Short mmCIF file of C-alpha atoms in Angstrom, two decimals:
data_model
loop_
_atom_site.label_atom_id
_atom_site.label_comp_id
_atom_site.label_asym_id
_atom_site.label_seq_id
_atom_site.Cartn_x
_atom_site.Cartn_y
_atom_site.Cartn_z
CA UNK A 8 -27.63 6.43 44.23
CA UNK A 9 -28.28 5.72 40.78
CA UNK A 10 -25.45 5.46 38.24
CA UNK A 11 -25.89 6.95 34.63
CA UNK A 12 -24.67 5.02 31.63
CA UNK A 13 -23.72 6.19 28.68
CA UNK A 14 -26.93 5.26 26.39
CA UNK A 15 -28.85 8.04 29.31
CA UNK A 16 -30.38 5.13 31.34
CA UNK A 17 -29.99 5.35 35.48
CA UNK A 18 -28.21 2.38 36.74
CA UNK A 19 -28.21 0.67 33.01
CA UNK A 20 -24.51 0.47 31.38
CA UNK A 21 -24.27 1.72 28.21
CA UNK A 22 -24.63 -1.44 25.26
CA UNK A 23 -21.94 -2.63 23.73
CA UNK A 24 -22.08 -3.87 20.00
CA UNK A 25 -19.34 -4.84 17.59
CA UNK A 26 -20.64 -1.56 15.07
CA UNK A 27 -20.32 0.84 18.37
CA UNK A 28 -16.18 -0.63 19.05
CA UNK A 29 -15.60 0.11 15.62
CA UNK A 30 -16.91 3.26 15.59
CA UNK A 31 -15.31 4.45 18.51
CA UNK A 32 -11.97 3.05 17.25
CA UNK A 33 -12.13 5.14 14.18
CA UNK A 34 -12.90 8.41 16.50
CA UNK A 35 -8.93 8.81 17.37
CA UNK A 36 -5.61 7.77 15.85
CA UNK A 37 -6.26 3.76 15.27
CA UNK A 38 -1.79 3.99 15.53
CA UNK A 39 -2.15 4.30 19.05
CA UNK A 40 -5.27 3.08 19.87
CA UNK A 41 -5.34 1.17 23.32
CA UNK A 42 -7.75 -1.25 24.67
CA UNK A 43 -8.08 0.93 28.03
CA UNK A 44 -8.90 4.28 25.76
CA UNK A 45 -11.58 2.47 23.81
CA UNK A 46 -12.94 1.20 26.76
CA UNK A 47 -13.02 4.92 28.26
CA UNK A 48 -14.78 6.58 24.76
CA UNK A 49 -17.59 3.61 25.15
CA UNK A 50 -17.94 4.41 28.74
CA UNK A 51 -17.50 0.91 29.86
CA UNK A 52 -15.07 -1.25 31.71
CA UNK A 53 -11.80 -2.71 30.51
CA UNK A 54 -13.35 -5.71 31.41
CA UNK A 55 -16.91 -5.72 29.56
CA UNK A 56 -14.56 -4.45 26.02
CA UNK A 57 -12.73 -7.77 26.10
CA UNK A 58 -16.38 -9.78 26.03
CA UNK A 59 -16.75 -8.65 22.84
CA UNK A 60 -13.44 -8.76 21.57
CA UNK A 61 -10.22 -11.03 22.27
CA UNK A 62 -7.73 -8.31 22.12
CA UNK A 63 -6.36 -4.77 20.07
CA UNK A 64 -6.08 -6.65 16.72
CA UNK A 65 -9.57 -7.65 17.13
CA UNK A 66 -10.98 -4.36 17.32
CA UNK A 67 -8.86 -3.35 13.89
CA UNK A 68 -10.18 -6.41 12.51
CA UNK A 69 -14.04 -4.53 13.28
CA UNK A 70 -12.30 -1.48 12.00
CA UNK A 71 -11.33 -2.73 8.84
CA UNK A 72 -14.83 -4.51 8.16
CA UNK A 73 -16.23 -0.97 8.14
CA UNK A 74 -13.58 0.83 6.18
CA UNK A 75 -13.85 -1.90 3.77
CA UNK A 76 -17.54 -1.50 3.44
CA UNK A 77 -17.23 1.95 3.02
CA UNK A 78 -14.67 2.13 -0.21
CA UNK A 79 -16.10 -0.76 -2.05
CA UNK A 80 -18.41 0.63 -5.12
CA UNK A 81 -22.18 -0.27 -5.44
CA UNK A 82 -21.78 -1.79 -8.48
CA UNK A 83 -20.06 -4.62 -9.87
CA UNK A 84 -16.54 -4.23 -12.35
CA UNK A 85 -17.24 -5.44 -16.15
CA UNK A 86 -15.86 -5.57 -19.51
CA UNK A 87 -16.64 -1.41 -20.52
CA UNK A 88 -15.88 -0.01 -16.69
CA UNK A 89 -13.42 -2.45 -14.94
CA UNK A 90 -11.08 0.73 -15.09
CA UNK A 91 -13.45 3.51 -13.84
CA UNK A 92 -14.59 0.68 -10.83
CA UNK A 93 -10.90 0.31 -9.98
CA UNK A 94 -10.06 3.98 -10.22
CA UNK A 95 -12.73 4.89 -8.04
CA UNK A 96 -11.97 1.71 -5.50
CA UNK A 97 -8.47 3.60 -5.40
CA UNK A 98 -10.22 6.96 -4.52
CA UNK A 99 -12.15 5.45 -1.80
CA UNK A 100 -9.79 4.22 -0.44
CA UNK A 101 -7.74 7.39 -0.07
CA UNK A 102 -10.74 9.39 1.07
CA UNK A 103 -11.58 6.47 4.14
CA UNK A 104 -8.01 5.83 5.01
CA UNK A 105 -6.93 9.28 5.02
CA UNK A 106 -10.00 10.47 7.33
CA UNK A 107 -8.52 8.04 9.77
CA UNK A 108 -5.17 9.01 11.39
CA UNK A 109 -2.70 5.83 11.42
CA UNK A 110 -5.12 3.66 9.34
CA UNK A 111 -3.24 3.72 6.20
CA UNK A 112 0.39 3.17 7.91
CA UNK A 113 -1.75 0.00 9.88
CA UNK A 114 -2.69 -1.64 6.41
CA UNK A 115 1.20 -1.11 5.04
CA UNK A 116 2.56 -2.97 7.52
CA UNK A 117 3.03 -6.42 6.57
CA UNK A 118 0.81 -8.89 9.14
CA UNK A 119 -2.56 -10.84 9.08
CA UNK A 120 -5.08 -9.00 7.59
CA UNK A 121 -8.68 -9.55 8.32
CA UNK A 122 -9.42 -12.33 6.14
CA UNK A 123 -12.90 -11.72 5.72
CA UNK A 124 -12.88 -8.05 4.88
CA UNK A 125 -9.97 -8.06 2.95
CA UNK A 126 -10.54 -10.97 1.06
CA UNK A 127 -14.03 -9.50 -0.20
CA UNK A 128 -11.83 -6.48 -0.94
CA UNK A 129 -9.14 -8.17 -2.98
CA UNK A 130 -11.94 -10.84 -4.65
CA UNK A 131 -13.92 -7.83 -6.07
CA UNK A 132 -10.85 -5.93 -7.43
CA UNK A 133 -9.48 -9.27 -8.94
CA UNK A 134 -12.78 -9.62 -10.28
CA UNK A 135 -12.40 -6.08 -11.87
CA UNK A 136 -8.90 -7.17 -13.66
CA UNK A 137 -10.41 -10.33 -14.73
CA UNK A 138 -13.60 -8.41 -16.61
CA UNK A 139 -10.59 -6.41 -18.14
CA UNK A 140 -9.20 -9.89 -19.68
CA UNK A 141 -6.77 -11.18 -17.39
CA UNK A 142 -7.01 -14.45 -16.57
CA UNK A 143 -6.84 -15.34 -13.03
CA UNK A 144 -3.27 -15.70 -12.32
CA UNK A 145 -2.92 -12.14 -13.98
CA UNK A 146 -5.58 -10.70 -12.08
CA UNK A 147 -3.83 -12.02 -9.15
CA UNK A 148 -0.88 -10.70 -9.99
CA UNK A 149 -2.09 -7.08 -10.72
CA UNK A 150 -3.89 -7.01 -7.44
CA UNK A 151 -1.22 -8.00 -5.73
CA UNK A 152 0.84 -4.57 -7.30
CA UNK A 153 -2.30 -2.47 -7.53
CA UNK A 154 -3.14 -3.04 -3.29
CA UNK A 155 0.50 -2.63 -2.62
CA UNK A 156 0.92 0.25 -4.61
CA UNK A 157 -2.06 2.43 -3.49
CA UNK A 158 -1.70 1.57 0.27
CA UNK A 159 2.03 2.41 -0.22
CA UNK A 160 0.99 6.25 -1.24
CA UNK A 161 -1.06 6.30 1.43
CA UNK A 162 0.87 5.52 4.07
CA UNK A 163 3.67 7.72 3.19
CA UNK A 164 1.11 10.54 2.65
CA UNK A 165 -0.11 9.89 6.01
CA UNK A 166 -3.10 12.68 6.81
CA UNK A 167 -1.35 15.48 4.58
CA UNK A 168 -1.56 13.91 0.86
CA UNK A 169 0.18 16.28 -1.42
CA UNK A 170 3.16 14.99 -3.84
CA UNK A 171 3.12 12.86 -5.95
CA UNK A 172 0.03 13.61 -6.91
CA UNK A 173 -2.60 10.69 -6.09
CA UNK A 174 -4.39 10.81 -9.78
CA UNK A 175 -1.10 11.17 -11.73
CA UNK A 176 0.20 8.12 -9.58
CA UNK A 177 -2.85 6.06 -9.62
CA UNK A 178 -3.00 6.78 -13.78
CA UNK A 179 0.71 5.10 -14.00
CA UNK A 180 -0.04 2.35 -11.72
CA UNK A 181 -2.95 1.28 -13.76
CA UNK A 182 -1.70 1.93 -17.37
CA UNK A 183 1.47 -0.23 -15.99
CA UNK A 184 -0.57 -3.34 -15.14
CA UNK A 185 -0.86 -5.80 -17.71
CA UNK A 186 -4.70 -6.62 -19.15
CA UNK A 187 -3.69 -9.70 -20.78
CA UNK A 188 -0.78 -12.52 -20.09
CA UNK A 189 -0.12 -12.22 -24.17
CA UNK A 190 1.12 -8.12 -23.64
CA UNK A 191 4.51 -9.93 -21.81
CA UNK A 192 5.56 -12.76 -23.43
CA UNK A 193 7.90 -15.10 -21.40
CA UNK A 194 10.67 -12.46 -20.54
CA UNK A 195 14.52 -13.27 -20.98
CA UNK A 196 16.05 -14.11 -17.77
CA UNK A 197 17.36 -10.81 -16.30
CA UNK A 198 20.29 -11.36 -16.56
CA UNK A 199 20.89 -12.33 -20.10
CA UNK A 200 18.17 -9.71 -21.13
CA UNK A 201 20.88 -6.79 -19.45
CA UNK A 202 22.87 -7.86 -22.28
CA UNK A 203 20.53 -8.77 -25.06
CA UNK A 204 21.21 -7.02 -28.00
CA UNK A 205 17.59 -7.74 -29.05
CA UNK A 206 15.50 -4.92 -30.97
CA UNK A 207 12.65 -5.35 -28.26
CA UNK A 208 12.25 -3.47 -25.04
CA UNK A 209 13.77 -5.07 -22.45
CA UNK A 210 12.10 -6.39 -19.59
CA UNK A 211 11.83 -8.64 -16.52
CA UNK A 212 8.44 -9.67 -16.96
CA UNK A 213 5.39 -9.43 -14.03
CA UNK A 214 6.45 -12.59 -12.09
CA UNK A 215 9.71 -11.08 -11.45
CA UNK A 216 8.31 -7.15 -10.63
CA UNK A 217 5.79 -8.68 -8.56
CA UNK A 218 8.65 -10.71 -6.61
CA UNK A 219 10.27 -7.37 -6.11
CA UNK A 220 7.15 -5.55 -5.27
CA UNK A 221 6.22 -8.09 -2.54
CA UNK A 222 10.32 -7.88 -1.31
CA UNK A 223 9.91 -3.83 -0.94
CA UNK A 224 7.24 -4.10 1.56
CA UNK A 225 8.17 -7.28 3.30
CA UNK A 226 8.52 -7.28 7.20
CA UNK A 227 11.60 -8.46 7.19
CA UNK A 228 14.60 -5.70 6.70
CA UNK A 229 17.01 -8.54 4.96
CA UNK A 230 14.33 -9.28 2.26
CA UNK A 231 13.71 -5.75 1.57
CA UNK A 232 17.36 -5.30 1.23
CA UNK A 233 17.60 -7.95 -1.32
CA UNK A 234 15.10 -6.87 -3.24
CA UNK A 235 16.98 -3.71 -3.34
CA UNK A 236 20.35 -5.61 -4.17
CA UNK A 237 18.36 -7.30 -6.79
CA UNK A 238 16.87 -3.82 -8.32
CA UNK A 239 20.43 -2.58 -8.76
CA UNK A 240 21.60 -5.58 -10.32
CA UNK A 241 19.08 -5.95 -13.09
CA UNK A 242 18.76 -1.75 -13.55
CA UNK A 243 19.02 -2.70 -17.63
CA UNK A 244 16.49 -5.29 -17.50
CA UNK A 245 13.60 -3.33 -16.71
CA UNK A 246 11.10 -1.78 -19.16
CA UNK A 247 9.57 2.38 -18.43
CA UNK A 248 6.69 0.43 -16.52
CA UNK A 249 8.59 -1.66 -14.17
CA UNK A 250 11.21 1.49 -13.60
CA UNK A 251 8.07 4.21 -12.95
CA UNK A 252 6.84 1.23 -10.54
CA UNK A 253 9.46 0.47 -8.89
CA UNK A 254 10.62 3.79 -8.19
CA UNK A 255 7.52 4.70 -6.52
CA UNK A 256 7.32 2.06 -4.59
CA UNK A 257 11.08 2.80 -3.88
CA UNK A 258 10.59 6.22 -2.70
CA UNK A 259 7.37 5.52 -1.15
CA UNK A 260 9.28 2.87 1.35
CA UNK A 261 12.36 5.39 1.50
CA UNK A 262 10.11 7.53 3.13
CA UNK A 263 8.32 4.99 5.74
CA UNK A 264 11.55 2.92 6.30
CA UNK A 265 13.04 2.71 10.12
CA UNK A 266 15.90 0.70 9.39
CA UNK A 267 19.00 2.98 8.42
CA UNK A 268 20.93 0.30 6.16
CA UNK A 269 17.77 -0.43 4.28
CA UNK A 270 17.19 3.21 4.15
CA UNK A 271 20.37 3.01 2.41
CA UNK A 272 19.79 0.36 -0.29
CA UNK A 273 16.38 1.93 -1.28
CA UNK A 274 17.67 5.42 -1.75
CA UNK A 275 20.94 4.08 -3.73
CA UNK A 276 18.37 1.66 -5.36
CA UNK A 277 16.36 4.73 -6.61
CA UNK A 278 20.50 6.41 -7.78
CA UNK A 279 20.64 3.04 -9.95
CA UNK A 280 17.16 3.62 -12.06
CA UNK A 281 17.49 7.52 -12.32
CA UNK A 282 20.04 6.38 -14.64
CA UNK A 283 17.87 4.96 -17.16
CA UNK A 284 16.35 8.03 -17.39
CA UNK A 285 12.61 6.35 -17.68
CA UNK A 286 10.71 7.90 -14.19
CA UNK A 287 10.26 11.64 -13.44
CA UNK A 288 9.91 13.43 -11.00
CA UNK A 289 6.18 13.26 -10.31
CA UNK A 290 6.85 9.22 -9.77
CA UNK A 291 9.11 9.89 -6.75
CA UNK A 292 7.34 13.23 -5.70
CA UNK A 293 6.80 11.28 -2.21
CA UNK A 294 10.69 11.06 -1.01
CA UNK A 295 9.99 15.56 -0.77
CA UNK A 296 8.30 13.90 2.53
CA UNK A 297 11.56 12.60 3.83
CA UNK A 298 13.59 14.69 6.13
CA UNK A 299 16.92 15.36 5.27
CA UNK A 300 18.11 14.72 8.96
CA UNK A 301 16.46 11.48 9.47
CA UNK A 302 19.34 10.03 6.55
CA UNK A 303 22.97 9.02 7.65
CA UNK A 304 26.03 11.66 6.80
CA UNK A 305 26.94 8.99 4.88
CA UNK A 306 23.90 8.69 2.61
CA UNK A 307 23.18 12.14 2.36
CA UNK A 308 24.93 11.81 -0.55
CA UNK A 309 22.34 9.81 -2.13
CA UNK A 310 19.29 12.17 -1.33
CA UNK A 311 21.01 15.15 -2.57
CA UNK A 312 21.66 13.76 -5.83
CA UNK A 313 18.32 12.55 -6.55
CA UNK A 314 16.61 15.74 -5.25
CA UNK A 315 19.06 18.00 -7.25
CA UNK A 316 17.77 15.69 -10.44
CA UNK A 317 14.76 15.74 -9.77
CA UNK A 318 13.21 18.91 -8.03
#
């Protein structure tokens, strides 16, 4: 007797192509995604999947080719609409991600990305910066916050975006990203800027936030706990921009964070900037998302204060 394959033919298994894996991955939560279940929703072996790729991270990798594809505009970032191609990137990207259960958390979490993909991702938006007038280090730089940032959001929104709001958050994240090296001039070193008695704002300059901003959403719980440490420690050094960003991010990682002592650093972090009285509430709308009994007695503390400032 005759077998059926999937593509309808008797005694013909269904084809396999590297568009079909990816589209089946992104038909269920991509989280939880196993080699065996894929191989079940393409209606072929175990065996015949692993012909066409080497293992799990593979198939992301084909996943993220196509979500990729999908957010990046049609046309190219320049001088008059580098802002408009990056505020729509950001939109895509929370309309594809979103649609995809566990896709969002996958990008957040610090490992190798699919070079290919996300390089043409990250070379386009640098590109964007740089037709805004940074120069390339700077454009760099503000991808570097920009990607974190936005992913961030998305991955403690998970499927069910609602505070902060995305536009509101996306607005601050771009007006907070230098266009030009000349807007920062070489800061004061944190330390001695805490106790400047200059007229100027103070600030820690974007070699510094982008140190911290890459130390929120390291892998490794000690780093992010330094960076934390660090965020306490130079609480008078930072300028309205670097406090609205780094409370964000703060409450954003709050939110997805699994170790309990970092848990602890980035909610008394967060305690430390409220008093400089330079983010609202909108900036830190996402920590709502975080469930009172998921925090230790002892930092409930912590939580209550900020959500009794706040909301």
């Amino acid at each position: 007797m005759n077998s059926t394959g999937g593509n309808g033919r008797p005694g013909r298994p269904p084809r396999l192509s590297r568009e079909r894996i990816a589209e089946a991955a992104l038909q269920g939560d991509v989280a939880t995604l196993t080699m065996r279940e894929l191989a079940t929703r393409l209606g072929v072996s175990h065996s015949s999947l692993y012909r066409w790729v080497p293992d799990r991270d593979g198939v992301l990798d084909l996943v993220s080719g196509v979500m990729v594809e999908r957010v990046l505009p049609d046309d190219e970032p320049d001088a008059e609409n580098w802002r408009d191609w990056l505020t729509r990137l950001a939109w895509a990207m929370h309309d594809a991600f979103l649609a995809v259960p566990g896709y969002a958390a996958h990008v957040a979490r610090p490992h190798r990305h699919h070079p290919e993909s996300f390089g043409r991702l990250r070379g386009r938006a640098v590109a964007a910066f740089r037709a805004g007038g940074a120069d390339a280090r700077q454009a760099e730089q503000n991808w570097t916050v920009f990607g974190h940032g936005v992913v961030r959001w998305l991955a403690a929104a998970g499927s069910h975006p609602a505070e902060p709001p995305f536009g509101r958050y996306l607005d601050t994240l771009l007006r907070g990203l230098p266009r030009h090296a000349e807007e920062h001039p070489p800061p004061l070193r944190p330390e001695a800027a805490a106790h400047s008695t200059a007229t100027a704002s103070p600030s820690i300059g974007d070699k510094h936030l982008l140190a911290l901003t890459r130390g929120l959403a390291s892998e490794s719980a000690k780093v992010r706990e330094r960076a934390c440490e660090t965020i306490c420690d130079w609480v008078r050094s930072f300028d309205r921009r670097e406090v609205r960003t780094l409370a964000s991010l703060l409450a954003s990682a709050a939110v997805l964070e699994q170790d309990e002592t970092c848990l602890e650093s980035e909610l008394n972090a967060l305690g430390e900037l409220s008093v400089t009285g330079l983010f609202d509430a909108a900036d830190i709308a996402t920590l709502r998302r975080l469930p009172r009994d998921s925090v230790r007695p002892a930092d409930v503390e912590h939580l209550d204060n900020l959500m009794e400032e706040y909301f």
